[in-house]
Amino acid sequence: MRTLGNILWLILGGAGIAVSWFVLGLLLCVTIVGIPLGLQCFKMGWLTLLPFGQTVVYGGGFVQFTGNILWAVTFGWMFAVGYFIAGVLNCITIIGIPFGIQSFKMMKLAFAPFGATVVPVY
C-alpha cells in the first residue's frame, strides 16, 4: 500500500513540490547564514518525495525551539497554511483522505522543522 500511495503521490504533484523544496534548500545553502534553513528544506523535500511509510519524530532543545520560532514567524506559517489547505481539499473525498493525512503530517513539519527527524515506519 505504501508503494502505491507513494507512486500516486508522485504522479499527482508530489514530485514537483519535492523538487521545489530541494531548489529552495539549494538557494538557501548559498549563504552561510541560510545553511540551517536549507537543511530543513531538504528534510521537507525528502518527506514530500515519499510521505507514505515515513513518520516524523519531534525532539530538540532550546536551540531547536528558537529556530522553530524564527522559522514559523518568518515563512513557516505560509508553508503550513498551504499544506493545511491541500489536506482539507484532499479530505473532501474518501479516496483523498490518505493524501490529506500526509498533507497534515507535512503541515506540522513545515511549521516547526527544527529538532524533527523523518524516520521510516516498519
mmCIF file of N, CA and C in Angstrom:
data_model
loop_
_atom_site.group_PDB
_atom_site.id
_atom_site.type_symbol
_atom_site.label_atom_id
_atom_site.label_comp_id
_atom_site.label_asym_id
_atom_site.label_seq_id
_atom_site.Cartn_x
_atom_site.Cartn_y
_atom_site.Cartn_z
ATOM 1 N N MET A 1 0.813 -1.192 0.000
ATOM 2 C CA MET A 1 0.000 0.000 0.000
ATOM 3 C C MET A 1 0.859 1.260 0.000
ATOM 4 N N ARG A 2 1.970 1.206 0.770
ATOM 5 C CA ARG A 2 2.860 2.377 0.817
ATOM 6 C C ARG A 2 3.401 2.707 -0.564
ATOM 7 N N THR A 3 3.808 1.673 -1.280
ATOM 8 C CA THR A 3 4.388 1.892 -2.600
ATOM 9 C C THR A 3 3.358 2.501 -3.544
ATOM 10 N N LEU A 4 2.150 1.968 -3.535
ATOM 11 C CA LEU A 4 1.101 2.512 -4.387
ATOM 12 C C LEU A 4 0.781 3.955 -3.996
ATOM 13 N N GLY A 5 0.703 4.222 -2.696
ATOM 14 C CA GLY A 5 0.449 5.591 -2.236
ATOM 15 C C GLY A 5 1.535 6.553 -2.673
ATOM 16 N N ASN A 6 2.803 6.126 -2.558
ATOM 17 C CA ASN A 6 3.914 6.986 -2.968
ATOM 18 C C ASN A 6 3.920 7.225 -4.477
ATOM 19 N N ILE A 7 3.587 6.190 -5.254
ATOM 20 C CA ILE A 7 3.549 6.356 -6.711
ATOM 21 C C ILE A 7 2.461 7.346 -7.098
ATOM 22 N N LEU A 8 1.267 7.181 -6.521
ATOM 23 C CA LEU A 8 0.181 8.121 -6.817
ATOM 24 C C LEU A 8 0.529 9.527 -6.348
ATOM 25 N N TRP A 9 1.153 9.619 -5.190
ATOM 26 C CA TRP A 9 1.559 10.925 -4.652
ATOM 27 C C TRP A 9 2.501 11.638 -5.624
ATOM 28 N N LEU A 10 3.499 10.904 -6.122
ATOM 29 C CA LEU A 10 4.471 11.499 -7.045
ATOM 30 C C LEU A 10 3.804 11.937 -8.348
ATOM 31 N N ILE A 11 2.915 11.108 -8.864
ATOM 32 C CA ILE A 11 2.252 11.427 -10.126
ATOM 33 C C ILE A 11 1.336 12.634 -9.981
ATOM 34 N N LEU A 12 0.653 12.735 -8.837
ATOM 35 C CA LEU A 12 -0.345 13.785 -8.651
ATOM 36 C C LEU A 12 0.220 15.091 -8.101
ATOM 37 N N GLY A 13 1.518 15.266 -8.133
ATOM 38 C CA GLY A 13 2.085 16.557 -7.766
ATOM 39 C C GLY A 13 3.165 16.532 -6.710
ATOM 40 N N GLY A 14 3.355 15.423 -6.054
ATOM 41 C CA GLY A 14 4.365 15.352 -5.002
ATOM 42 C C GLY A 14 5.780 15.556 -5.512
ATOM 43 N N ALA A 15 6.051 15.081 -6.724
ATOM 44 C CA ALA A 15 7.396 15.230 -7.281
ATOM 45 C C ALA A 15 7.730 16.706 -7.503
ATOM 46 N N GLY A 16 6.779 17.454 -8.023
ATOM 47 C CA GLY A 16 7.012 18.881 -8.262
ATOM 48 C C GLY A 16 7.225 19.657 -6.976
ATOM 49 N N ILE A 17 6.457 19.345 -5.947
ATOM 50 C CA ILE A 17 6.611 20.026 -4.664
ATOM 51 C C ILE A 17 7.952 19.663 -4.029
ATOM 52 N N ALA A 18 8.340 18.385 -4.139
ATOM 53 C CA ALA A 18 9.630 17.961 -3.581
ATOM 54 C C ALA A 18 10.778 18.674 -4.289
ATOM 55 N N VAL A 19 10.710 18.786 -5.604
ATOM 56 C CA VAL A 19 11.757 19.491 -6.352
ATOM 57 C C VAL A 19 11.816 20.951 -5.909
ATOM 58 N N SER A 20 10.651 21.549 -5.673
ATOM 59 C CA SER A 20 10.622 22.940 -5.198
ATOM 60 C C SER A 20 11.324 23.074 -3.852
ATOM 61 N N TRP A 21 11.087 22.134 -2.940
ATOM 62 C CA TRP A 21 11.767 22.164 -1.638
ATOM 63 C C TRP A 21 13.280 22.022 -1.806
ATOM 64 N N PHE A 22 13.715 21.116 -2.698
ATOM 65 C CA PHE A 22 15.153 20.923 -2.910
ATOM 66 C C PHE A 22 15.799 22.164 -3.525
ATOM 67 N N VAL A 23 15.130 22.808 -4.474
ATOM 68 C CA VAL A 23 15.669 24.025 -5.083
ATOM 69 C C VAL A 23 15.755 25.134 -4.039
ATOM 70 N N LEU A 24 14.712 25.283 -3.233
ATOM 71 C CA LEU A 24 14.741 26.285 -2.163
ATOM 72 C C LEU A 24 15.879 25.997 -1.185
ATOM 73 N N GLY A 25 16.084 24.722 -0.855
ATOM 74 C CA GLY A 25 17.184 24.357 0.029
ATOM 75 C C GLY A 25 18.537 24.708 -0.556
ATOM 76 N N LEU A 26 18.710 24.447 -1.864
ATOM 77 C CA LEU A 26 19.975 24.796 -2.512
ATOM 78 C C LEU A 26 20.198 26.305 -2.515
ATOM 79 N N LEU A 27 19.145 27.061 -2.785
ATOM 80 C CA LEU A 27 19.275 28.519 -2.777
ATOM 81 C C LEU A 27 19.639 29.046 -1.391
ATOM 82 N N LEU A 28 19.044 28.472 -0.364
ATOM 83 C CA LEU A 28 19.344 28.924 0.993
ATOM 84 C C LEU A 28 20.757 28.533 1.426
ATOM 85 N N CYS A 29 21.257 27.415 0.897
ATOM 86 C CA CYS A 29 22.600 26.962 1.289
ATOM 87 C C CYS A 29 23.718 27.755 0.616
ATOM 88 N N VAL A 30 23.376 28.688 -0.250
ATOM 89 C CA VAL A 30 24.395 29.512 -0.894
ATOM 90 C C VAL A 30 25.113 30.376 0.137
ATOM 91 N N THR A 31 24.374 30.872 1.115
ATOM 92 C CA THR A 31 24.986 31.695 2.156
ATOM 93 C C THR A 31 25.184 30.860 3.418
ATOM 94 N N ILE A 32 26.149 31.237 4.213
ATOM 95 C CA ILE A 32 26.430 30.515 5.454
ATOM 96 C C ILE A 32 25.259 30.642 6.424
ATOM 97 N N VAL A 33 24.648 31.806 6.460
ATOM 98 C CA VAL A 33 23.521 32.028 7.372
ATOM 99 C C VAL A 33 22.323 31.174 6.971
ATOM 100 N N GLY A 34 22.148 30.900 5.694
ATOM 101 C CA GLY A 34 20.998 30.149 5.214
ATOM 102 C C GLY A 34 21.132 28.645 5.282
ATOM 103 N N ILE A 35 22.322 28.132 5.613
ATOM 104 C CA ILE A 35 22.530 26.684 5.622
ATOM 105 C C ILE A 35 21.575 25.958 6.575
ATOM 106 N N PRO A 36 21.378 26.414 7.816
ATOM 107 C CA PRO A 36 20.423 25.701 8.674
ATOM 108 C C PRO A 36 19.007 25.677 8.096
ATOM 109 N N LEU A 37 18.607 26.751 7.443
ATOM 110 C CA LEU A 37 17.287 26.788 6.810
ATOM 111 C C LEU A 37 17.236 25.861 5.600
ATOM 112 N N GLY A 38 18.319 25.841 4.828
ATOM 113 C CA GLY A 38 18.380 24.960 3.673
ATOM 114 C C GLY A 38 18.304 23.499 4.058
ATOM 115 N N LEU A 39 18.944 23.128 5.162
ATOM 116 C CA LEU A 39 18.883 21.741 5.625
ATOM 117 C C LEU A 39 17.458 21.346 6.010
ATOM 118 N N GLN A 40 16.710 22.277 6.576
ATOM 119 C CA GLN A 40 15.307 21.991 6.909
ATOM 120 C C GLN A 40 14.479 21.817 5.642
ATOM 121 N N CYS A 41 14.818 22.572 4.609
ATOM 122 C CA CYS A 41 14.116 22.426 3.325
ATOM 123 C C CYS A 41 14.400 21.058 2.707
ATOM 124 N N PHE A 42 15.629 20.571 2.841
ATOM 125 C CA PHE A 42 15.953 19.233 2.348
ATOM 126 C C PHE A 42 15.154 18.176 3.104
ATOM 127 N N LYS A 43 14.999 18.366 4.401
ATOM 128 C CA LYS A 43 14.204 17.439 5.209
ATOM 129 C C LYS A 43 12.756 17.407 4.696
ATOM 130 N N MET A 44 12.203 18.584 4.426
ATOM 131 C CA MET A 44 10.841 18.653 3.890
ATOM 132 C C MET A 44 10.770 18.020 2.503
ATOM 133 N N GLY A 45 11.815 18.219 1.710
ATOM 134 C CA GLY A 45 11.836 17.644 0.373
ATOM 135 C C GLY A 45 11.804 16.128 0.404
ATOM 136 N N TRP A 46 12.570 15.517 1.300
ATOM 137 C CA TRP A 46 12.580 14.055 1.391
ATOM 138 C C TRP A 46 11.244 13.525 1.873
ATOM 139 N N LEU A 47 10.630 14.208 2.838
ATOM 140 C CA LEU A 47 9.316 13.754 3.299
ATOM 141 C C LEU A 47 8.268 13.963 2.211
ATOM 142 N N THR A 48 8.351 15.044 1.473
ATOM 143 C CA THR A 48 7.394 15.308 0.409
ATOM 144 C C THR A 48 7.578 14.347 -0.757
ATOM 145 N N LEU A 49 8.790 13.874 -0.954
ATOM 146 C CA LEU A 49 9.054 12.959 -2.061
ATOM 147 C C LEU A 49 8.365 11.609 -1.844
ATOM 148 N N LEU A 50 8.492 11.048 -0.647
ATOM 149 C CA LEU A 50 7.895 9.740 -0.343
ATOM 150 C C LEU A 50 7.269 9.774 1.055
ATOM 151 N N PRO A 51 6.071 10.333 1.188
ATOM 152 C CA PRO A 51 5.493 10.512 2.521
ATOM 153 C C PRO A 51 4.907 9.239 3.136
ATOM 154 N N PHE A 52 4.421 8.322 2.297
ATOM 155 C CA PHE A 52 3.821 7.117 2.843
ATOM 156 C C PHE A 52 4.905 6.191 3.369
ATOM 157 N N GLY A 53 4.731 5.703 4.576
ATOM 158 C CA GLY A 53 5.717 4.828 5.188
ATOM 159 C C GLY A 53 6.777 5.572 5.973
ATOM 160 N N GLN A 54 6.594 6.865 6.183
ATOM 161 C CA GLN A 54 7.528 7.656 6.978
ATOM 162 C C GLN A 54 6.753 8.411 8.048
ATOM 163 N N THR A 55 7.410 8.653 9.143
ATOM 164 C CA THR A 55 6.812 9.442 10.206
ATOM 165 C C THR A 55 7.832 10.466 10.688
ATOM 166 N N VAL A 56 7.365 11.419 11.448
ATOM 167 C CA VAL A 56 8.227 12.480 11.944
ATOM 168 C C VAL A 56 8.312 12.350 13.462
ATOM 169 N N VAL A 57 9.543 12.324 13.975
ATOM 170 C CA VAL A 57 9.778 12.257 15.414
ATOM 171 C C VAL A 57 10.284 13.623 15.849
ATOM 172 N N TYR A 58 9.604 14.204 16.811
ATOM 173 C CA TYR A 58 9.956 15.543 17.270
ATOM 174 C C TYR A 58 10.773 15.470 18.546
ATOM 175 N N GLY A 59 11.739 16.352 18.653
ATOM 176 C CA GLY A 59 12.592 16.446 19.829
ATOM 177 C C GLY A 59 13.384 17.732 19.735
ATOM 178 N N GLY A 60 14.402 17.824 20.522
ATOM 179 C CA GLY A 60 15.246 19.010 20.456
ATOM 180 C C GLY A 60 15.214 19.789 21.749
ATOM 181 N N GLY A 61 16.026 20.812 21.789
ATOM 182 C CA GLY A 61 16.150 21.632 22.979
ATOM 183 C C GLY A 61 15.866 23.087 22.680
ATOM 184 N N PHE A 62 16.535 23.939 23.423
ATOM 185 C CA PHE A 62 16.292 25.375 23.327
ATOM 186 C C PHE A 62 16.680 25.931 21.964
ATOM 187 N N VAL A 63 17.794 25.470 21.413
ATOM 188 C CA VAL A 63 18.256 25.983 20.119
ATOM 189 C C VAL A 63 17.234 25.639 19.027
ATOM 190 N N GLN A 64 16.740 24.392 19.048
ATOM 191 C CA GLN A 64 15.747 23.993 18.057
ATOM 192 C C GLN A 64 14.436 24.750 18.263
ATOM 193 N N PHE A 65 14.068 24.974 19.523
ATOM 194 C CA PHE A 65 12.852 25.742 19.822
ATOM 195 C C PHE A 65 12.969 27.156 19.264
ATOM 196 N N THR A 66 14.125 27.777 19.471
ATOM 197 C CA THR A 66 14.353 29.123 18.956
ATOM 198 C C THR A 66 14.311 29.136 17.432
ATOM 199 N N GLY A 67 14.939 28.143 16.814
ATOM 200 C CA GLY A 67 14.906 28.040 15.354
ATOM 201 C C GLY A 67 13.488 27.872 14.830
ATOM 202 N N ASN A 68 12.681 27.065 15.524
ATOM 203 C CA ASN A 68 11.290 26.873 15.105
ATOM 204 C C ASN A 68 10.479 28.151 15.240
ATOM 205 N N ILE A 69 10.732 28.931 16.284
ATOM 206 C CA ILE A 69 10.013 30.199 16.447
ATOM 207 C C ILE A 69 10.350 31.137 15.290
ATOM 208 N N LEU A 70 11.645 31.267 14.982
ATOM 209 C CA LEU A 70 12.059 32.144 13.885
ATOM 210 C C LEU A 70 11.513 31.651 12.549
ATOM 211 N N TRP A 71 11.553 30.347 12.334
ATOM 212 C CA TRP A 71 11.052 29.750 11.095
ATOM 213 C C TRP A 71 9.549 30.002 10.960
ATOM 214 N N ALA A 72 8.802 29.732 12.029
ATOM 215 C CA ALA A 72 7.346 29.851 11.982
ATOM 216 C C ALA A 72 6.898 31.294 11.761
ATOM 217 N N VAL A 73 7.588 32.229 12.398
ATOM 218 C CA VAL A 73 7.192 33.632 12.283
ATOM 219 C C VAL A 73 7.502 34.180 10.900
ATOM 220 N N THR A 74 8.619 33.780 10.300
ATOM 221 C CA THR A 74 9.006 34.356 9.014
ATOM 222 C C THR A 74 8.198 33.771 7.859
ATOM 223 N N PHE A 75 8.377 32.492 7.570
ATOM 224 C CA PHE A 75 7.655 31.940 6.424
ATOM 225 C C PHE A 75 7.144 30.534 6.652
ATOM 226 N N GLY A 76 7.405 29.930 7.782
ATOM 227 C CA GLY A 76 6.903 28.588 8.063
ATOM 228 C C GLY A 76 5.394 28.524 8.120
ATOM 229 N N TRP A 77 4.787 29.588 8.593
ATOM 230 C CA TRP A 77 3.324 29.601 8.681
ATOM 231 C C TRP A 77 2.698 29.560 7.297
ATOM 232 N N MET A 78 3.364 30.159 6.302
ATOM 233 C CA MET A 78 2.817 30.133 4.940
ATOM 234 C C MET A 78 2.850 28.717 4.364
ATOM 235 N N PHE A 79 3.970 28.012 4.607
ATOM 236 C CA PHE A 79 4.060 26.634 4.141
ATOM 237 C C PHE A 79 3.014 25.770 4.838
ATOM 238 N N ALA A 80 2.837 25.984 6.135
ATOM 239 C CA ALA A 80 1.869 25.204 6.899
ATOM 240 C C ALA A 80 0.451 25.456 6.407
ATOM 241 N N VAL A 81 0.118 26.697 6.114
ATOM 242 C CA VAL A 81 -1.221 27.019 5.605
ATOM 243 C C VAL A 81 -1.443 26.342 4.248
ATOM 244 N N GLY A 82 -0.421 26.334 3.400
ATOM 245 C CA GLY A 82 -0.534 25.659 2.104
ATOM 246 C C GLY A 82 -0.810 24.174 2.254
ATOM 247 N N TYR A 83 -0.082 23.520 3.151
ATOM 248 C CA TYR A 83 -0.318 22.095 3.388
ATOM 249 C C TYR A 83 -1.671 21.862 4.043
ATOM 250 N N PHE A 84 -2.118 22.777 4.900
ATOM 251 C CA PHE A 84 -3.425 22.648 5.523
ATOM 252 C C PHE A 84 -4.536 22.712 4.475
ATOM 253 N N ILE A 85 -4.438 23.670 3.576
ATOM 254 C CA ILE A 85 -5.443 23.798 2.517
ATOM 255 C C ILE A 85 -5.438 22.550 1.629
ATOM 256 N N ALA A 86 -4.249 22.065 1.286
ATOM 257 C CA ALA A 86 -4.156 20.843 0.477
ATOM 258 C C ALA A 86 -4.763 19.659 1.220
ATOM 259 N N GLY A 87 -4.520 19.571 2.533
ATOM 260 C CA GLY A 87 -5.080 18.478 3.320
ATOM 261 C C GLY A 87 -6.590 18.525 3.369
ATOM 262 N N VAL A 88 -7.147 19.705 3.567
ATOM 263 C CA VAL A 88 -8.612 19.848 3.606
ATOM 264 C C VAL A 88 -9.215 19.491 2.247
ATOM 265 N N LEU A 89 -8.618 19.982 1.180
ATOM 266 C CA LEU A 89 -9.129 19.683 -0.154
ATOM 267 C C LEU A 89 -9.035 18.188 -0.472
ATOM 268 N N ASN A 90 -7.961 17.544 -0.030
ATOM 269 C CA ASN A 90 -7.831 16.108 -0.259
ATOM 270 C C ASN A 90 -8.845 15.309 0.544
ATOM 271 N N CYS A 91 -9.192 15.774 1.730
ATOM 272 C CA CYS A 91 -10.105 15.029 2.595
ATOM 273 C C CYS A 91 -11.569 15.183 2.200
ATOM 274 N N ILE A 92 -11.849 15.954 1.172
ATOM 275 C CA ILE A 92 -13.235 16.107 0.721
ATOM 276 C C ILE A 92 -13.784 14.778 0.209
ATOM 277 N N THR A 93 -12.948 13.996 -0.459
ATOM 278 C CA THR A 93 -13.395 12.701 -0.969
ATOM 279 C C THR A 93 -12.782 11.578 -0.144
ATOM 280 N N ILE A 94 -13.422 10.440 -0.150
ATOM 281 C CA ILE A 94 -12.921 9.290 0.602
ATOM 282 C C ILE A 94 -11.587 8.818 0.038
ATOM 283 N N ILE A 95 -11.439 8.848 -1.267
ATOM 284 C CA ILE A 95 -10.199 8.406 -1.902
ATOM 285 C C ILE A 95 -9.032 9.321 -1.530
ATOM 286 N N GLY A 96 -9.309 10.604 -1.299
ATOM 287 C CA GLY A 96 -8.252 11.558 -0.996
ATOM 288 C C GLY A 96 -7.836 11.616 0.455
ATOM 289 N N ILE A 97 -8.550 10.934 1.346
ATOM 290 C CA ILE A 97 -8.238 11.018 2.782
ATOM 291 C C ILE A 97 -6.803 10.602 3.101
ATOM 292 N N PRO A 98 -6.273 9.494 2.552
ATOM 293 C CA PRO A 98 -4.869 9.164 2.857
ATOM 294 C C PRO A 98 -3.891 10.266 2.436
ATOM 295 N N PHE A 99 -4.184 10.939 1.330
ATOM 296 C CA PHE A 99 -3.330 12.027 0.868
ATOM 297 C C PHE A 99 -3.490 13.254 1.766
ATOM 298 N N GLY A 100 -4.695 13.475 2.252
ATOM 299 C CA GLY A 100 -4.922 14.568 3.196
ATOM 300 C C GLY A 100 -4.173 14.349 4.500
ATOM 301 N N ILE A 101 -4.146 13.115 4.971
ATOM 302 C CA ILE A 101 -3.414 12.796 6.199
ATOM 303 C C ILE A 101 -1.927 13.084 6.015
ATOM 304 N N GLN A 102 -1.394 12.741 4.852
ATOM 305 C CA GLN A 102 0.023 13.027 4.579
ATOM 306 C C GLN A 102 0.257 14.535 4.524
ATOM 307 N N SER A 103 -0.679 15.271 3.967
ATOM 308 C CA SER A 103 -0.539 16.731 3.914
ATOM 309 C C SER A 103 -0.536 17.329 5.308
ATOM 310 N N PHE A 104 -1.379 16.808 6.197
ATOM 311 C CA PHE A 104 -1.401 17.304 7.576
ATOM 312 C C PHE A 104 -0.099 16.974 8.302
ATOM 313 N N LYS A 105 0.479 15.798 8.008
ATOM 314 C CA LYS A 105 1.773 15.434 8.593
ATOM 315 C C LYS A 105 2.848 16.423 8.138
ATOM 316 N N MET A 106 2.825 16.767 6.861
ATOM 317 C CA MET A 106 3.802 17.708 6.337
ATOM 318 C C MET A 106 3.534 19.130 6.816
ATOM 319 N N MET A 107 2.280 19.452 7.099
ATOM 320 C CA MET A 107 1.938 20.766 7.631
ATOM 321 C C MET A 107 2.636 20.992 8.965
ATOM 322 N N LYS A 108 2.589 19.994 9.812
ATOM 323 C CA LYS A 108 3.215 20.118 11.132
ATOM 324 C C LYS A 108 4.728 20.288 10.993
ATOM 325 N N LEU A 109 5.343 19.516 10.105
ATOM 326 C CA LEU A 109 6.786 19.635 9.909
ATOM 327 C C LEU A 109 7.143 20.961 9.240
ATOM 328 N N ALA A 110 6.306 21.432 8.314
ATOM 329 C CA ALA A 110 6.582 22.704 7.644
ATOM 330 C C ALA A 110 6.504 23.871 8.619
ATOM 331 N N PHE A 111 5.709 23.738 9.663
ATOM 332 C CA PHE A 111 5.580 24.807 10.649
ATOM 333 C C PHE A 111 6.744 24.810 11.635
ATOM 334 N N ALA A 112 7.238 23.628 12.023
ATOM 335 C CA ALA A 112 8.313 23.536 13.022
ATOM 336 C C ALA A 112 9.271 22.401 12.662
ATOM 337 N N PRO A 113 10.216 22.637 11.725
ATOM 338 C CA PRO A 113 11.091 21.554 11.277
ATOM 339 C C PRO A 113 12.338 21.315 12.140
ATOM 340 N N PHE A 114 12.762 22.312 12.909
ATOM 341 C CA PHE A 114 13.989 22.156 13.683
ATOM 342 C C PHE A 114 13.779 21.161 14.811
ATOM 343 N N GLY A 115 14.709 20.224 14.953
ATOM 344 C CA GLY A 115 14.632 19.223 16.003
ATOM 345 C C GLY A 115 13.799 18.019 15.611
ATOM 346 N N ALA A 116 13.204 18.026 14.433
ATOM 347 C CA ALA A 116 12.393 16.912 13.962
ATOM 348 C C ALA A 116 13.236 16.007 13.071
ATOM 349 N N THR A 117 12.925 14.731 13.113
ATOM 350 C CA THR A 117 13.629 13.738 12.294
ATOM 351 C C THR A 117 12.600 12.912 11.545
ATOM 352 N N VAL A 118 12.825 12.719 10.266
ATOM 353 C CA VAL A 118 11.950 11.872 9.458
ATOM 354 C C VAL A 118 12.513 10.464 9.487
ATOM 355 N N VAL A 119 11.691 9.515 9.961
ATOM 356 C CA VAL A 119 12.139 8.130 10.085
ATOM 357 C C VAL A 119 11.150 7.213 9.377
ATOM 358 N N PRO A 120 11.641 6.103 8.821
ATOM 359 C CA PRO A 120 10.720 5.158 8.181
ATOM 360 C C PRO A 120 9.922 4.381 9.213
ATOM 361 N N VAL A 121 8.714 3.999 8.832
ATOM 362 C CA VAL A 121 7.856 3.177 9.679
ATOM 363 C C VAL A 121 7.971 1.758 9.174
ATOM 364 N N TYR A 122 8.250 0.839 10.079
ATOM 365 C CA TYR A 122 8.386 -0.570 9.686
ATOM 366 C C TYR A 122 7.210 -1.373 10.136
#
